Short mmCIF file of C-alpha atoms in Angstrom, two decimals:
data_model
loop_
_atom_site.label_atom_id
_atom_site.label_comp_id
_atom_site.label_asym_id
_atom_site.label_seq_id
_atom_site.Cartn_x
_atom_site.Cartn_y
_atom_site.Cartn_z
CA MET A 10 -18.72 -34.18 23.17
CA PHE A 11 -21.41 -31.54 23.60
CA PHE A 12 -24.17 -33.92 22.49
CA ALA A 13 -23.18 -36.83 24.78
CA ASN A 14 -25.15 -35.65 27.80
CA SER A 15 -28.01 -33.28 28.37
CA LEU A 16 -27.05 -29.80 29.43
CA GLU A 17 -28.85 -30.37 32.74
CA ASN A 18 -26.66 -33.40 33.44
CA GLN A 19 -23.54 -31.44 32.54
CA LEU A 20 -24.60 -28.62 34.85
CA GLN A 21 -25.16 -31.03 37.73
CA ARG A 22 -21.75 -32.58 37.17
CA TRP A 23 -19.96 -29.22 37.25
CA ASN A 24 -21.99 -28.13 40.29
CA GLU A 25 -20.76 -31.24 42.09
CA THR A 26 -17.17 -30.68 40.99
CA ILE A 27 -17.26 -27.11 42.29
CA ARG A 28 -18.75 -28.23 45.61
CA ASN A 29 -15.88 -30.67 46.02
CA GLN A 30 -13.18 -28.47 44.48
CA PRO A 31 -14.14 -24.82 45.06
CA GLN A 32 -10.76 -23.63 43.72
CA ASN A 33 -11.06 -25.54 40.43
CA LEU A 34 -10.72 -22.77 37.84
CA ASN A 35 -11.54 -24.98 34.87
CA ALA A 36 -14.75 -26.16 36.50
CA TYR A 37 -16.04 -22.58 36.69
CA ILE A 38 -15.21 -22.00 33.04
CA ARG A 39 -16.93 -25.21 32.00
CA ARG A 40 -19.98 -24.49 34.14
CA GLY A 41 -20.08 -20.98 32.71
CA MET A 42 -20.13 -22.49 29.22
CA VAL A 43 -23.00 -24.80 30.13
CA ASN A 44 -24.92 -21.94 31.73
CA PHE A 45 -24.48 -19.96 28.50
CA GLN A 46 -25.64 -22.93 26.42
CA MET A 47 -28.77 -22.98 28.60
CA ALA A 48 -29.26 -19.22 27.95
CA LYS A 49 -28.42 -18.40 31.57
CA ILE A 50 -26.32 -15.43 30.56
CA ASP A 51 -25.84 -13.70 33.91
CA GLU A 52 -24.93 -16.98 35.60
CA SER A 53 -22.37 -17.70 32.92
CA ILE A 54 -20.70 -14.33 33.47
CA GLU A 55 -20.58 -14.97 37.23
CA ASP A 56 -18.75 -18.24 36.59
CA PHE A 57 -16.26 -16.68 34.18
CA ASP A 58 -15.68 -13.85 36.68
CA MET A 59 -14.99 -16.42 39.39
CA ALA A 60 -12.42 -18.12 37.17
CA GLU A 61 -10.64 -14.78 36.75
CA GLN A 62 -10.76 -14.20 40.50
CA LEU A 63 -9.02 -17.53 41.01
CA ASP A 64 -6.33 -16.69 38.43
CA ALA A 65 -6.10 -13.27 36.81
CA GLY A 66 -3.87 -14.76 34.12
CA VAL A 67 -6.86 -16.50 32.56
CA LYS A 68 -8.45 -13.21 31.46
CA PRO A 69 -7.09 -13.16 27.86
CA TYR A 70 -8.49 -16.66 27.32
CA LEU A 71 -12.06 -15.94 28.44
CA TRP A 72 -13.49 -15.45 24.94
CA GLN A 73 -16.63 -17.18 26.20
CA ARG A 74 -17.23 -14.27 28.58
CA GLY A 75 -17.06 -11.86 25.65
CA LEU A 76 -19.91 -13.74 24.00
CA SER A 77 -21.90 -13.66 27.23
CA TYR A 78 -21.29 -9.92 27.52
CA TYR A 79 -22.75 -9.46 24.04
CA TYR A 80 -25.98 -11.22 24.99
CA ALA A 81 -26.10 -9.39 28.32
CA GLU A 82 -25.89 -6.18 26.24
CA ARG A 83 -22.70 -5.24 28.07
CA PHE A 84 -21.12 -4.23 24.78
CA ALA A 85 -18.25 -2.07 26.06
CA GLU A 86 -17.07 -4.90 28.29
CA GLY A 87 -17.49 -7.33 25.41
CA ALA A 88 -15.37 -5.23 23.07
CA GLN A 89 -12.69 -4.95 25.75
CA GLN A 90 -12.70 -8.71 26.37
CA PHE A 91 -12.18 -9.46 22.69
CA GLU A 92 -9.37 -6.87 22.45
CA ILE A 93 -7.62 -8.60 25.34
CA ASP A 94 -8.23 -12.02 23.75
CA LEU A 95 -6.50 -10.85 20.58
CA THR A 96 -3.29 -10.28 22.51
CA VAL A 97 -2.91 -14.06 22.79
CA ASN A 98 -4.81 -15.15 19.67
CA ALA A 99 -3.94 -12.48 17.16
CA GLN A 100 -5.19 -14.15 13.97
CA ASP A 101 -8.62 -15.35 15.05
CA VAL A 102 -11.24 -13.72 12.84
CA GLU A 103 -14.02 -14.57 15.27
CA GLU A 104 -12.43 -12.50 18.05
CA THR A 105 -12.19 -9.38 15.88
CA VAL A 106 -15.65 -9.92 14.36
CA TRP A 107 -17.23 -10.13 17.82
CA ARG A 108 -15.35 -6.98 18.79
CA TYR A 109 -16.88 -5.38 15.67
CA LEU A 110 -20.35 -6.58 16.69
CA CYS A 111 -20.00 -5.08 20.17
CA ILE A 112 -18.75 -1.76 18.78
CA ALA A 113 -21.56 -1.72 16.19
CA ARG A 114 -24.13 -2.01 18.96
CA LEU A 115 -22.44 0.81 20.86
CA SER A 116 -21.46 3.22 18.10
CA GLY A 117 -22.85 2.00 14.79
CA VAL A 118 -21.63 -0.10 11.88
CA GLU A 119 -19.45 2.60 10.34
CA GLU A 120 -17.45 3.05 13.55
CA ALA A 121 -17.17 -0.73 13.92
CA ARG A 122 -15.86 -1.13 10.37
CA ASN A 123 -13.40 1.73 10.78
CA SER A 124 -12.00 0.11 13.92
CA LEU A 125 -11.90 -3.44 12.50
CA LEU A 126 -8.52 -4.91 13.35
CA THR A 127 -6.34 -6.37 10.59
CA MET A 128 -6.55 -10.15 10.19
CA LYS A 129 -4.54 -12.11 7.64
CA ASN A 130 -3.80 -15.65 8.72
CA ASP A 131 -6.96 -17.36 10.00
CA PRO A 132 -6.67 -20.76 8.27
CA ARG A 133 -10.44 -21.16 7.83
CA ARG A 134 -11.50 -20.06 4.34
CA VAL A 135 -15.04 -19.30 5.40
CA MET A 136 -13.83 -17.06 8.23
CA GLN A 137 -11.45 -15.26 5.87
CA ARG A 138 -14.46 -14.45 3.70
CA VAL A 139 -16.54 -13.43 6.72
CA TYR A 140 -13.79 -11.00 7.66
CA ASN A 141 -13.82 -9.56 4.14
CA LEU A 142 -17.58 -9.06 4.38
CA TYR A 143 -17.34 -7.18 7.68
CA ALA A 144 -14.50 -5.11 6.23
CA GLY A 145 -16.70 -4.17 3.26
CA ASN A 146 -14.62 -6.07 0.71
CA CYS A 147 -16.99 -8.81 -0.48
CA THR A 148 -20.69 -9.67 -0.71
CA PRO A 149 -22.96 -11.93 1.34
CA ASP A 150 -23.14 -14.28 -1.65
CA ASP A 151 -19.35 -14.61 -1.57
CA VAL A 152 -19.59 -15.77 2.06
CA LEU A 153 -22.36 -18.26 1.28
CA ASN A 154 -20.50 -19.68 -1.70
CA VAL A 155 -17.36 -20.39 0.31
CA GLY A 156 -19.52 -21.82 3.08
CA ARG A 157 -21.12 -24.28 0.66
CA SER A 158 -17.70 -25.46 -0.46
CA GLN A 159 -16.73 -26.23 3.15
CA GLY A 160 -19.53 -28.66 4.02
CA ILE A 161 -21.79 -28.48 7.04
CA ASN A 162 -19.29 -26.55 9.16
CA GLY A 163 -18.77 -23.98 6.45
CA ASN A 164 -22.50 -23.63 5.91
CA PHE A 165 -23.07 -23.17 9.63
CA TYR A 166 -20.44 -20.46 10.03
CA SER A 167 -21.40 -18.59 6.86
CA HIS A 168 -25.05 -18.45 7.92
CA LEU A 169 -24.30 -17.55 11.55
CA TYR A 170 -21.99 -14.68 10.73
CA LEU A 171 -24.25 -13.40 7.97
CA GLY A 172 -27.09 -13.29 10.47
CA LEU A 173 -24.96 -11.42 12.99
CA TYR A 174 -23.80 -9.05 10.24
CA TYR A 175 -27.40 -8.20 9.38
CA GLU A 176 -28.35 -7.80 13.03
CA ALA A 177 -25.56 -5.23 13.41
CA LYS A 178 -27.09 -3.37 10.45
CA ASN A 179 -30.51 -3.62 12.15
CA ASN A 180 -31.92 -5.76 9.33
CA LEU A 181 -33.69 -8.11 11.71
CA ASP A 182 -35.59 -10.06 9.05
CA LEU A 183 -32.39 -11.22 7.36
CA ALA A 184 -30.69 -11.68 10.73
CA GLN A 185 -33.46 -14.05 11.76
CA GLU A 186 -33.44 -15.89 8.43
CA TYR A 187 -29.74 -16.70 8.51
CA ILE A 188 -29.32 -17.43 12.22
CA VAL A 189 -32.35 -19.71 12.28
CA LYS A 190 -30.96 -21.56 9.25
CA ALA A 191 -27.59 -21.90 10.96
CA ALA A 192 -29.20 -23.32 14.09
CA ASP A 193 -31.81 -25.54 12.44
CA ASN A 194 -30.18 -26.77 9.22
CA TYR A 195 -26.49 -27.10 10.12
CA LYS A 196 -26.21 -28.69 13.54
CA ILE A 197 -22.57 -29.17 14.50
CA ASP A 198 -20.83 -30.30 17.69
CA ASP A 199 -19.55 -26.85 18.58
CA TYR A 200 -20.07 -24.14 21.20
CA MET A 201 -21.05 -21.72 18.46
CA TRP A 202 -23.96 -23.91 17.39
CA TYR A 203 -25.31 -23.51 20.92
CA LEU A 204 -24.76 -19.77 20.57
CA ALA A 205 -27.07 -19.80 17.55
CA GLN A 206 -29.68 -21.61 19.64
CA VAL A 207 -29.27 -19.09 22.46
CA HIS A 208 -29.59 -16.24 19.97
CA LYS A 209 -32.87 -17.68 18.66
CA LYS A 210 -34.24 -18.08 22.18
CA LEU A 211 -33.27 -14.63 23.43
CA ARG A 212 -34.64 -12.96 20.30
CA GLY A 213 -37.89 -14.94 20.46
CA TRP A 214 -37.24 -16.61 17.09
CA ILE A 215 -38.14 -20.14 18.23
#
């Protein structure tokens, strides 16, 4: 449970685990996640890199590093990470949307949309609609309406991905409106909720 302990306590626990078990791959991934949740982006990437050094086979599963790359503004590496992730998780809308977001920051929204990978079978209705939005096949209101029908989780994800969509289009007012709503109004026990908090902090929206 993310909310069970403070992030500082979690960090101390993983620091101790790594001191005692310096080859513990999972401990580096978990500490990297906590570092990210604390907006320590560079430290999180160092931990994810260490996990890959311990076992190169973990690389396609390091979606968390792709998110950290985005906030480190290492967009080419982020896009590459999400492409690799999709080789083992081919129907995850979030992976292809984050690839889109990295490409949009590198080359613009049109290029990102043109290179959007096909997704058909993500079971989450709200993420299906988010995909359609990024593909240019539905409206922001369509995303919000499905989000409302899916409760607090749906509302969180619809607002988060609308905010990221507007940030990619350089509409920072709407980006701030939706991401702040996601973070403040729809708190869920999920890594992505912490991402919304990190986004607010790094953009100075707190």
